[in-house]
Amino acid sequence: MAYNKTLAEKVRELLQRNDGLTEKQMFGGLAFMLNGNMACGVVGEELMVRVGPDNYQDALEQRYTRPMDFTGRPLKGMVYVEEDAIAAALDEWVNRGVEFAGSLPPK
C-alpha cells in the first residue's frame, strides 16, 4: 500500500524538533518513532496516531476518526484520522502521538 508522501513530509516537518526521531516502514505505510516508540504515521491518505489506551475513547469521539483496524481487529490505543480532519488539525493529532510516545520508556 502506498502512502501520501506530501502528508508524510508535513508530519516530518512537525516532528523534526524532537530528539530521537526515526522513520520505519510498517502497516503498509510510514511510521514515525520517538526513541523507538511509534507516535504516528501515514497509511494511504490517512494519519495513524498512537494515542494510548487512556486517550483512546476521547480520540474516537472526535470527528473523522475511527479505530485502527489494520489487522481486521481494532488496535486499542491507535486511531486513523481521515483526510478531512488533517488539514485543520494535523499538528494537534501529531502532538497527541508525541505525548503518548514520550510517556513510554525509550527502546
PDB file of C-alpha atoms in Angstrom:
ATOM      1  CA  MET A   1       0.000   0.000   0.000  1.00  0.00           C
ATOM      2  CA  ALA A   2       1.361   3.411  -0.930  1.00  0.00           C
ATOM      3  CA  TYR A   3       1.210   6.339   1.447  1.00  0.00           C
ATOM      4  CA  ASN A   4       0.721  10.053   0.870  1.00  0.00           C
ATOM      5  CA  LYS A   5       4.270  11.398   0.640  1.00  0.00           C
ATOM      6  CA  THR A   6       3.107  15.019   0.943  1.00  0.00           C
ATOM      7  CA  LEU A   7       1.353  14.225   4.214  1.00  0.00           C
ATOM      8  CA  ALA A   8       4.424  12.308   5.416  1.00  0.00           C
ATOM      9  CA  GLU A   9       6.593  15.366   4.719  1.00  0.00           C
ATOM     10  CA  LYS A  10       4.234  17.614   6.699  1.00  0.00           C
ATOM     11  CA  VAL A  11       4.368  15.214   9.648  1.00  0.00           C
ATOM     12  CA  ARG A  12       8.173  15.034   9.350  1.00  0.00           C
ATOM     13  CA  GLU A  13       8.375  18.846   9.492  1.00  0.00           C
ATOM     14  CA  LEU A  14       6.240  18.925  12.653  1.00  0.00           C
ATOM     15  CA  LEU A  15       8.382  16.261  14.307  1.00  0.00           C
ATOM     16  CA  GLN A  16      11.843  17.483  13.320  1.00  0.00           C
ATOM     17  CA  ARG A  17      12.289  19.385  16.595  1.00  0.00           C
ATOM     18  CA  ASN A  18      12.037  16.126  18.590  1.00  0.00           C
ATOM     19  CA  ASP A  19      15.167  14.222  19.575  1.00  0.00           C
ATOM     20  CA  GLY A  20      15.192  10.510  18.867  1.00  0.00           C
ATOM     21  CA  LEU A  21      13.069  10.728  15.699  1.00  0.00           C
ATOM     22  CA  THR A  22      13.310   7.803  13.292  1.00  0.00           C
ATOM     23  CA  GLU A  23      11.114   6.529  10.481  1.00  0.00           C
ATOM     24  CA  LYS A  24      10.139   2.953   9.760  1.00  0.00           C
ATOM     25  CA  GLN A  25       8.078   1.267   7.081  1.00  0.00           C
ATOM     26  CA  MET A  26       5.186  -0.539   8.794  1.00  0.00           C
ATOM     27  CA  PHE A  27       1.453  -1.187   8.419  1.00  0.00           C
ATOM     28  CA  GLY A  28       1.882  -0.627   4.681  1.00  0.00           C
ATOM     29  CA  GLY A  29       2.881   2.987   5.292  1.00  0.00           C
ATOM     30  CA  LEU A  30       5.440   5.075   7.128  1.00  0.00           C
ATOM     31  CA  ALA A  31       5.639   5.229  10.928  1.00  0.00           C
ATOM     32  CA  PHE A  32       7.361   7.972  12.897  1.00  0.00           C
ATOM     33  CA  MET A  33       9.116   6.729  16.010  1.00  0.00           C
ATOM     34  CA  LEU A  34      10.360   8.705  19.005  1.00  0.00           C
ATOM     35  CA  ASN A  35      13.056   6.902  20.976  1.00  0.00           C
ATOM     36  CA  GLY A  36      11.882   3.638  19.436  1.00  0.00           C
ATOM     37  CA  ASN A  37       8.177   4.113  20.238  1.00  0.00           C
ATOM     38  CA  MET A  38       5.673   4.763  17.478  1.00  0.00           C
ATOM     39  CA  ALA A  39       3.978   8.157  17.765  1.00  0.00           C
ATOM     40  CA  CYS A  40       2.131   8.412  14.468  1.00  0.00           C
ATOM     41  CA  GLY A  41       2.364   7.558  10.807  1.00  0.00           C
ATOM     42  CA  VAL A  42       0.825   7.760   7.382  1.00  0.00           C
ATOM     43  CA  VAL A  43      -1.096   4.900   5.779  1.00  0.00           C
ATOM     44  CA  GLY A  44      -2.632   5.640   2.417  1.00  0.00           C
ATOM     45  CA  GLU A  45      -4.248   9.069   2.691  1.00  0.00           C
ATOM     46  CA  GLU A  46      -4.815   8.842   6.442  1.00  0.00           C
ATOM     47  CA  LEU A  47      -2.851   9.689   9.533  1.00  0.00           C
ATOM     48  CA  MET A  48      -2.497   6.966  12.145  1.00  0.00           C
ATOM     49  CA  VAL A  49      -1.958   8.160  15.692  1.00  0.00           C
ATOM     50  CA  ARG A  50      -0.961   6.207  18.764  1.00  0.00           C
ATOM     51  CA  VAL A  51      -2.966   7.948  21.471  1.00  0.00           C
ATOM     52  CA  GLY A  52      -2.688   5.199  24.097  1.00  0.00           C
ATOM     53  CA  PRO A  53      -5.417   3.286  25.893  1.00  0.00           C
ATOM     54  CA  ASP A  54      -6.329   6.109  28.292  1.00  0.00           C
ATOM     55  CA  ASN A  55      -6.983   8.591  25.457  1.00  0.00           C
ATOM     56  CA  TYR A  56      -8.476   6.120  23.011  1.00  0.00           C
ATOM     57  CA  GLN A  57     -12.179   6.727  23.655  1.00  0.00           C
ATOM     58  CA  ASP A  58     -11.744  10.500  23.602  1.00  0.00           C
ATOM     59  CA  ALA A  59      -9.911  10.268  20.277  1.00  0.00           C
ATOM     60  CA  LEU A  60     -12.704   8.152  18.790  1.00  0.00           C
ATOM     61  CA  GLU A  61     -15.273  10.755  19.815  1.00  0.00           C
ATOM     62  CA  GLN A  62     -13.589  13.340  17.574  1.00  0.00           C
ATOM     63  CA  ARG A  63     -14.913  13.859  14.060  1.00  0.00           C
ATOM     64  CA  TYR A  64     -13.214  11.980  11.242  1.00  0.00           C
ATOM     65  CA  THR A  65     -11.562   9.335  13.391  1.00  0.00           C
ATOM     66  CA  ARG A  66     -12.022   5.599  13.531  1.00  0.00           C
ATOM     67  CA  PRO A  67     -10.316   2.660  15.192  1.00  0.00           C
ATOM     68  CA  MET A  68      -7.119   1.499  13.556  1.00  0.00           C
ATOM     69  CA  ASP A  69      -8.093  -1.939  12.332  1.00  0.00           C
ATOM     70  CA  PHE A  70      -5.209  -2.854  10.082  1.00  0.00           C
ATOM     71  CA  THR A  71      -5.314  -6.474  11.243  1.00  0.00           C
ATOM     72  CA  GLY A  72      -9.090  -6.744  10.959  1.00  0.00           C
ATOM     73  CA  ARG A  73      -9.464  -6.115  14.693  1.00  0.00           C
ATOM     74  CA  PRO A  74      -9.220  -2.670  16.311  1.00  0.00           C
ATOM     75  CA  LEU A  75      -5.849  -1.932  17.897  1.00  0.00           C
ATOM     76  CA  LYS A  76      -6.763  -0.263  21.177  1.00  0.00           C
ATOM     77  CA  GLY A  77      -4.898   2.984  21.636  1.00  0.00           C
ATOM     78  CA  MET A  78      -4.464   3.622  17.898  1.00  0.00           C
ATOM     79  CA  VAL A  79      -6.742   5.583  15.589  1.00  0.00           C
ATOM     80  CA  TYR A  80      -6.936   6.595  11.973  1.00  0.00           C
ATOM     81  CA  VAL A  81      -7.579  10.261  11.315  1.00  0.00           C
ATOM     82  CA  GLU A  82      -9.301  10.823   7.988  1.00  0.00           C
ATOM     83  CA  GLU A  83      -8.168  13.297   5.389  1.00  0.00           C
ATOM     84  CA  ASP A  84     -10.957  15.793   6.195  1.00  0.00           C
ATOM     85  CA  ALA A  85      -9.555  16.408   9.703  1.00  0.00           C
ATOM     86  CA  ILE A  86      -5.886  16.502   8.750  1.00  0.00           C
ATOM     87  CA  ALA A  87      -5.771  19.954   7.149  1.00  0.00           C
ATOM     88  CA  ALA A  88      -7.400  21.664  10.122  1.00  0.00           C
ATOM     89  CA  ALA A  89      -5.767  19.776  12.974  1.00  0.00           C
ATOM     90  CA  LEU A  90      -2.642  17.929  11.795  1.00  0.00           C
ATOM     91  CA  ASP A  91      -0.407  19.477  14.460  1.00  0.00           C
ATOM     92  CA  GLU A  92      -2.916  18.618  17.217  1.00  0.00           C
ATOM     93  CA  TRP A  93      -3.065  14.965  16.174  1.00  0.00           C
ATOM     94  CA  VAL A  94       0.698  14.661  15.764  1.00  0.00           C
ATOM     95  CA  ASN A  95       1.129  16.173  19.237  1.00  0.00           C
ATOM     96  CA  ARG A  96      -1.227  13.569  20.701  1.00  0.00           C
ATOM     97  CA  GLY A  97       1.023  10.855  19.321  1.00  0.00           C
ATOM     98  CA  VAL A  98       4.169  12.613  20.547  1.00  0.00           C
ATOM     99  CA  GLU A  99       2.718  12.951  24.041  1.00  0.00           C
ATOM    100  CA  PHE A 100       1.932   9.261  24.280  1.00  0.00           C
ATOM    101  CA  ALA A 101       5.222   8.074  22.758  1.00  0.00           C
ATOM    102  CA  GLY A 102       7.075  10.458  25.088  1.00  0.00           C
ATOM    103  CA  SER A 103       5.381   8.877  28.095  1.00  0.00           C
ATOM    104  CA  LEU A 104       6.954   5.488  27.309  1.00  0.00           C
ATOM    105  CA  PRO A 105      10.476   4.401  28.224  1.00  0.00           C
ATOM    106  CA  PRO A 106      12.964   4.519  25.321  1.00  0.00           C
ATOM    107  CA  LYS A 107      13.535   1.255  23.478  1.00  0.00           C
TER     108      LYS A 107
END
